[in-house]
């Protein structure tokens, strides 16, 4: 199955100030046998408003890529990369920083008939930021590593499950 999507959020007028901005998203979703690949690019302008989608983050560029492998009836493996760039309009008058967030993750799930389902995941999240005034001095530089695991078992119509995760946060600038 192949799905190609492209859309535009159009323009929006903000508080009668006649400020126009736009948003768009382009994506590709491809499944070939047991392999899958999904990618997307999204731009949302600094003055774009979307009352119908309150989770849309203004002033951001997003890029996402995910690759997966389905292992017949035994489970799956996936890896993904996500990048978010905020304050792309570089508005120093609002005291904002230009930030970039990179997330790399890998997950697997194992399903063997009559045994509990097991899942294991790992992700690394790195965020850097510089002042929007262009001074270039890092004001944000941190990393979070996350390991997670879970187990689930279904008895007739009831599923019992448990999960755990551990995150390690590192602020390389040593800001308290």
PDB file of C-alpha atoms in Angstrom:
ATOM      1  CA  UNK A   1       0.000   0.000   0.000  1.00  0.00           C
ATOM      2  CA  UNK A   2       1.272   3.470  -0.820  1.00  0.00           C
ATOM      3  CA  UNK A   3      -0.214   6.659   0.510  1.00  0.00           C
ATOM      4  CA  UNK A   4       1.055  10.098  -0.433  1.00  0.00           C
ATOM      5  CA  UNK A   5      -0.461  13.018   1.417  1.00  0.00           C
ATOM      6  CA  UNK A   6      -0.021  16.718   1.077  1.00  0.00           C
ATOM      7  CA  UNK A   7      -2.096  19.422   2.601  1.00  0.00           C
ATOM      8  CA  UNK A   8      -2.205  23.062   3.458  1.00  0.00           C
ATOM      9  CA  UNK A   9      -3.708  24.721   6.470  1.00  0.00           C
ATOM     10  CA  UNK A  10      -4.373  27.826   4.419  1.00  0.00           C
ATOM     11  CA  UNK A  11      -4.129  31.314   5.851  1.00  0.00           C
ATOM     12  CA  UNK A  12      -5.610  32.832   8.951  1.00  0.00           C
ATOM     13  CA  UNK A  13      -6.292  36.378  10.114  1.00  0.00           C
ATOM     14  CA  UNK A  14      -5.210  37.089  13.683  1.00  0.00           C
ATOM     15  CA  UNK A  15      -7.209  39.548  15.849  1.00  0.00           C
ATOM     16  CA  UNK A  16      -8.080  41.914  12.990  1.00  0.00           C
ATOM     17  CA  UNK A  17      -4.391  42.823  12.659  1.00  0.00           C
ATOM     18  CA  UNK A  18      -4.455  41.452   9.111  1.00  0.00           C
ATOM     19  CA  UNK A  19      -1.501  39.217   9.905  1.00  0.00           C
ATOM     20  CA  UNK A  20      -1.530  36.258   7.549  1.00  0.00           C
ATOM     21  CA  UNK A  21       0.439  33.078   7.931  1.00  0.00           C
ATOM     22  CA  UNK A  22       0.266  29.519   6.725  1.00  0.00           C
ATOM     23  CA  UNK A  23       0.979  25.902   7.575  1.00  0.00           C
ATOM     24  CA  UNK A  24       1.511  22.812   5.464  1.00  0.00           C
ATOM     25  CA  UNK A  25       2.408  19.140   5.833  1.00  0.00           C
ATOM     26  CA  UNK A  26       3.755  16.707   3.269  1.00  0.00           C
ATOM     27  CA  UNK A  27       4.125  13.015   3.947  1.00  0.00           C
ATOM     28  CA  UNK A  28       4.833   9.622   2.454  1.00  0.00           C
ATOM     29  CA  UNK A  29       3.666   6.299   3.854  1.00  0.00           C
ATOM     30  CA  UNK A  30       4.805   3.115   2.101  1.00  0.00           C
ATOM     31  CA  UNK A  31       4.302  -0.531   3.090  1.00  0.00           C
ATOM     32  CA  UNK A  32       5.928  -3.274   1.057  1.00  0.00           C
ATOM     33  CA  UNK A  33       5.376  -6.728   2.470  1.00  0.00           C
ATOM     34  CA  UNK A  34       6.787  -6.799   5.976  1.00  0.00           C
ATOM     35  CA  UNK A  35       8.636  -3.449   5.611  1.00  0.00           C
ATOM     36  CA  UNK A  36       7.145  -0.026   6.239  1.00  0.00           C
ATOM     37  CA  UNK A  37       8.500   3.477   5.797  1.00  0.00           C
ATOM     38  CA  UNK A  38       6.847   6.734   6.796  1.00  0.00           C
ATOM     39  CA  UNK A  39       8.168  10.258   6.491  1.00  0.00           C
ATOM     40  CA  UNK A  40       6.723  13.738   6.904  1.00  0.00           C
ATOM     41  CA  UNK A  41       7.718  17.410   6.789  1.00  0.00           C
ATOM     42  CA  UNK A  42       5.581  20.100   8.420  1.00  0.00           C
ATOM     43  CA  UNK A  43       5.868  23.885   8.546  1.00  0.00           C
ATOM     44  CA  UNK A  44       3.723  26.082  10.811  1.00  0.00           C
ATOM     45  CA  UNK A  45       4.179  29.866  10.620  1.00  0.00           C
ATOM     46  CA  UNK A  46       4.666  32.070  13.686  1.00  0.00           C
ATOM     47  CA  UNK A  47       1.274  33.753  13.302  1.00  0.00           C
ATOM     48  CA  UNK A  48      -0.745  30.743  12.139  1.00  0.00           C
ATOM     49  CA  UNK A  49      -3.824  29.932  14.232  1.00  0.00           C
ATOM     50  CA  UNK A  50      -5.716  26.686  14.012  1.00  0.00           C
ATOM     51  CA  UNK A  51      -8.713  26.579  16.373  1.00  0.00           C
ATOM     52  CA  UNK A  52      -9.652  23.162  14.952  1.00  0.00           C
ATOM     53  CA  UNK A  53      -6.264  21.711  15.906  1.00  0.00           C
ATOM     54  CA  UNK A  54      -5.166  23.097  19.273  1.00  0.00           C
ATOM     55  CA  UNK A  55      -2.108  20.821  19.393  1.00  0.00           C
ATOM     56  CA  UNK A  56      -0.528  22.510  16.360  1.00  0.00           C
ATOM     57  CA  UNK A  57       2.617  24.272  17.578  1.00  0.00           C
ATOM     58  CA  UNK A  58       3.185  27.695  15.979  1.00  0.00           C
ATOM     59  CA  UNK A  59       6.532  28.763  14.563  1.00  0.00           C
ATOM     60  CA  UNK A  60       7.864  25.221  14.065  1.00  0.00           C
ATOM     61  CA  UNK A  61       9.357  22.974  11.407  1.00  0.00           C
ATOM     62  CA  UNK A  62       8.950  19.226  12.035  1.00  0.00           C
ATOM     63  CA  UNK A  63      10.591  16.314  10.236  1.00  0.00           C
ATOM     64  CA  UNK A  64       9.781  12.680  10.990  1.00  0.00           C
ATOM     65  CA  UNK A  65      11.024   9.384   9.538  1.00  0.00           C
ATOM     66  CA  UNK A  66      10.060   5.905  10.765  1.00  0.00           C
ATOM     67  CA  UNK A  67      11.080   2.505   9.393  1.00  0.00           C
ATOM     68  CA  UNK A  68       9.552  -0.724  10.587  1.00  0.00           C
ATOM     69  CA  UNK A  69       9.824  -4.459  10.108  1.00  0.00           C
ATOM     70  CA  UNK A  70       6.916  -6.771  10.934  1.00  0.00           C
ATOM     71  CA  UNK A  71       8.199 -10.230  11.832  1.00  0.00           C
ATOM     72  CA  UNK A  72       5.230 -12.317  10.697  1.00  0.00           C
ATOM     73  CA  UNK A  73       3.228 -13.169  13.823  1.00  0.00           C
ATOM     74  CA  UNK A  74       6.227 -12.928  16.162  1.00  0.00           C
ATOM     75  CA  UNK A  75       6.391  -9.164  16.616  1.00  0.00           C
ATOM     76  CA  UNK A  76       7.941  -6.038  15.154  1.00  0.00           C
ATOM     77  CA  UNK A  77      10.960  -3.758  15.189  1.00  0.00           C
ATOM     78  CA  UNK A  78      10.958  -0.031  14.425  1.00  0.00           C
ATOM     79  CA  UNK A  79      13.390   2.867  14.408  1.00  0.00           C
ATOM     80  CA  UNK A  80      12.538   6.537  14.087  1.00  0.00           C
ATOM     81  CA  UNK A  81      14.077   9.972  13.850  1.00  0.00           C
ATOM     82  CA  UNK A  82      12.203  13.183  14.658  1.00  0.00           C
ATOM     83  CA  UNK A  83      13.450  16.759  14.504  1.00  0.00           C
ATOM     84  CA  UNK A  84      11.639  19.880  15.706  1.00  0.00           C
ATOM     85  CA  UNK A  85      12.957  23.419  15.130  1.00  0.00           C
ATOM     86  CA  UNK A  86      11.144  26.083  17.131  1.00  0.00           C
ATOM     87  CA  UNK A  87      11.096  29.884  16.813  1.00  0.00           C
ATOM     88  CA  UNK A  88      12.035  29.666  13.153  1.00  0.00           C
ATOM     89  CA  UNK A  89      10.881  33.273  12.719  1.00  0.00           C
ATOM     90  CA  UNK A  90      13.704  34.257  15.144  1.00  0.00           C
ATOM     91  CA  UNK A  91      11.765  36.772  17.248  1.00  0.00           C
ATOM     92  CA  UNK A  92      14.350  38.297  19.636  1.00  0.00           C
ATOM     93  CA  UNK A  93      11.881  40.974  20.748  1.00  0.00           C
ATOM     94  CA  UNK A  94       9.812  38.275  22.448  1.00  0.00           C
ATOM     95  CA  UNK A  95      12.815  36.930  24.389  1.00  0.00           C
ATOM     96  CA  UNK A  96      12.665  33.616  22.585  1.00  0.00           C
ATOM     97  CA  UNK A  97      15.410  31.140  21.836  1.00  0.00           C
ATOM     98  CA  UNK A  98      15.818  29.201  18.604  1.00  0.00           C
ATOM     99  CA  UNK A  99      15.728  25.553  19.662  1.00  0.00           C
ATOM    100  CA  UNK A 100      16.341  22.275  17.874  1.00  0.00           C
ATOM    101  CA  UNK A 101      15.185  18.963  19.289  1.00  0.00           C
ATOM    102  CA  UNK A 102      16.434  15.651  17.828  1.00  0.00           C
ATOM    103  CA  UNK A 103      14.920  12.345  18.911  1.00  0.00           C
ATOM    104  CA  UNK A 104      16.178   8.908  17.865  1.00  0.00           C
ATOM    105  CA  UNK A 105      14.291   5.852  19.061  1.00  0.00           C
ATOM    106  CA  UNK A 106      14.163   2.094  18.589  1.00  0.00           C
ATOM    107  CA  UNK A 107      11.390  -0.218  19.744  1.00  0.00           C
ATOM    108  CA  UNK A 108      10.615  -3.894  19.514  1.00  0.00           C
ATOM    109  CA  UNK A 109       7.687  -6.047  20.468  1.00  0.00           C
ATOM    110  CA  UNK A 110       7.705  -9.842  20.685  1.00  0.00           C
ATOM    111  CA  UNK A 111       4.547 -11.895  20.487  1.00  0.00           C
ATOM    112  CA  UNK A 112       4.788 -15.667  20.834  1.00  0.00           C
ATOM    113  CA  UNK A 113       1.456 -17.539  20.966  1.00  0.00           C
ATOM    114  CA  UNK A 114       0.374 -18.570  24.499  1.00  0.00           C
ATOM    115  CA  UNK A 115       3.169 -16.496  26.095  1.00  0.00           C
ATOM    116  CA  UNK A 116       3.134 -12.911  27.425  1.00  0.00           C
ATOM    117  CA  UNK A 117       3.828 -10.113  24.933  1.00  0.00           C
ATOM    118  CA  UNK A 118       7.086  -8.297  25.654  1.00  0.00           C
ATOM    119  CA  UNK A 119       8.126  -4.817  24.501  1.00  0.00           C
ATOM    120  CA  UNK A 120      11.436  -2.984  24.847  1.00  0.00           C
ATOM    121  CA  UNK A 121      12.291   0.544  23.760  1.00  0.00           C
ATOM    122  CA  UNK A 122      15.083   3.094  23.827  1.00  0.00           C
ATOM    123  CA  UNK A 123      15.130   6.773  22.886  1.00  0.00           C
ATOM    124  CA  UNK A 124      17.653   9.591  22.960  1.00  0.00           C
ATOM    125  CA  UNK A 125      16.354  13.163  23.028  1.00  0.00           C
ATOM    126  CA  UNK A 126      18.822  16.045  22.502  1.00  0.00           C
ATOM    127  CA  UNK A 127      17.805  19.718  22.712  1.00  0.00           C
ATOM    128  CA  UNK A 128      19.974  22.721  21.914  1.00  0.00           C
ATOM    129  CA  UNK A 129      19.053  26.387  21.879  1.00  0.00           C
ATOM    130  CA  UNK A 130      20.589  29.758  21.096  1.00  0.00           C
ATOM    131  CA  UNK A 131      19.171  33.268  21.642  1.00  0.00           C
ATOM    132  CA  UNK A 132      17.065  34.551  18.744  1.00  0.00           C
ATOM    133  CA  UNK A 133      19.120  37.758  18.734  1.00  0.00           C
ATOM    134  CA  UNK A 134      21.880  35.860  16.908  1.00  0.00           C
ATOM    135  CA  UNK A 135      24.532  35.996  19.626  1.00  0.00           C
ATOM    136  CA  UNK A 136      25.150  32.282  19.094  1.00  0.00           C
ATOM    137  CA  UNK A 137      25.926  31.389  22.727  1.00  0.00           C
ATOM    138  CA  UNK A 138      24.127  28.174  23.707  1.00  0.00           C
ATOM    139  CA  UNK A 139      21.537  28.714  26.403  1.00  0.00           C
ATOM    140  CA  UNK A 140      20.066  25.199  26.250  1.00  0.00           C
ATOM    141  CA  UNK A 141      21.990  21.962  25.699  1.00  0.00           C
ATOM    142  CA  UNK A 142      20.614  18.830  27.284  1.00  0.00           C
ATOM    143  CA  UNK A 143      20.059  15.139  26.601  1.00  0.00           C
ATOM    144  CA  UNK A 144      17.618  12.580  27.904  1.00  0.00           C
ATOM    145  CA  UNK A 145      18.096   8.839  27.444  1.00  0.00           C
ATOM    146  CA  UNK A 146      15.044   6.658  28.083  1.00  0.00           C
ATOM    147  CA  UNK A 147      14.837   2.882  28.382  1.00  0.00           C
ATOM    148  CA  UNK A 148      11.409   1.273  28.639  1.00  0.00           C
ATOM    149  CA  UNK A 149       9.954  -2.192  28.859  1.00  0.00           C
ATOM    150  CA  UNK A 150       6.629  -3.845  29.265  1.00  0.00           C
ATOM    151  CA  UNK A 151       4.844  -7.147  29.471  1.00  0.00           C
ATOM    152  CA  UNK A 152       1.215  -8.035  28.776  1.00  0.00           C
ATOM    153  CA  UNK A 153      -0.819 -11.235  28.928  1.00  0.00           C
ATOM    154  CA  UNK A 154      -4.420 -11.828  27.935  1.00  0.00           C
ATOM    155  CA  UNK A 155      -6.597 -14.255  29.870  1.00  0.00           C
ATOM    156  CA  UNK A 156      -9.899 -14.730  28.041  1.00  0.00           C
ATOM    157  CA  UNK A 157     -11.236 -11.144  27.880  1.00  0.00           C
ATOM    158  CA  UNK A 158      -8.930  -9.558  30.439  1.00  0.00           C
ATOM    159  CA  UNK A 159      -5.440  -8.228  29.667  1.00  0.00           C
ATOM    160  CA  UNK A 160      -2.955  -7.841  32.499  1.00  0.00           C
ATOM    161  CA  UNK A 161      -0.028  -5.554  31.794  1.00  0.00           C
ATOM    162  CA  UNK A 162       2.908  -3.879  33.484  1.00  0.00           C
ATOM    163  CA  UNK A 163       5.511  -1.437  32.237  1.00  0.00           C
ATOM    164  CA  UNK A 164       8.508   0.449  33.474  1.00  0.00           C
ATOM    165  CA  UNK A 165      10.841   3.135  32.208  1.00  0.00           C
ATOM    166  CA  UNK A 166      13.980   4.875  33.332  1.00  0.00           C
ATOM    167  CA  UNK A 167      15.092   8.278  32.104  1.00  0.00           C
ATOM    168  CA  UNK A 168      18.521   9.839  32.579  1.00  0.00           C
ATOM    169  CA  UNK A 169      18.669  13.617  32.048  1.00  0.00           C
ATOM    170  CA  UNK A 170      21.966  15.431  31.418  1.00  0.00           C
ATOM    171  CA  UNK A 171      22.293  19.214  31.245  1.00  0.00           C
ATOM    172  CA  UNK A 172      25.638  19.777  29.529  1.00  0.00           C
ATOM    173  CA  UNK A 173      25.609  23.483  30.470  1.00  0.00           C
ATOM    174  CA  UNK A 174      25.169  22.579  34.153  1.00  0.00           C
ATOM    175  CA  UNK A 175      22.350  25.112  34.601  1.00  0.00           C
ATOM    176  CA  UNK A 176      20.365  24.638  37.811  1.00  0.00           C
TER     177      UNK A 176
END
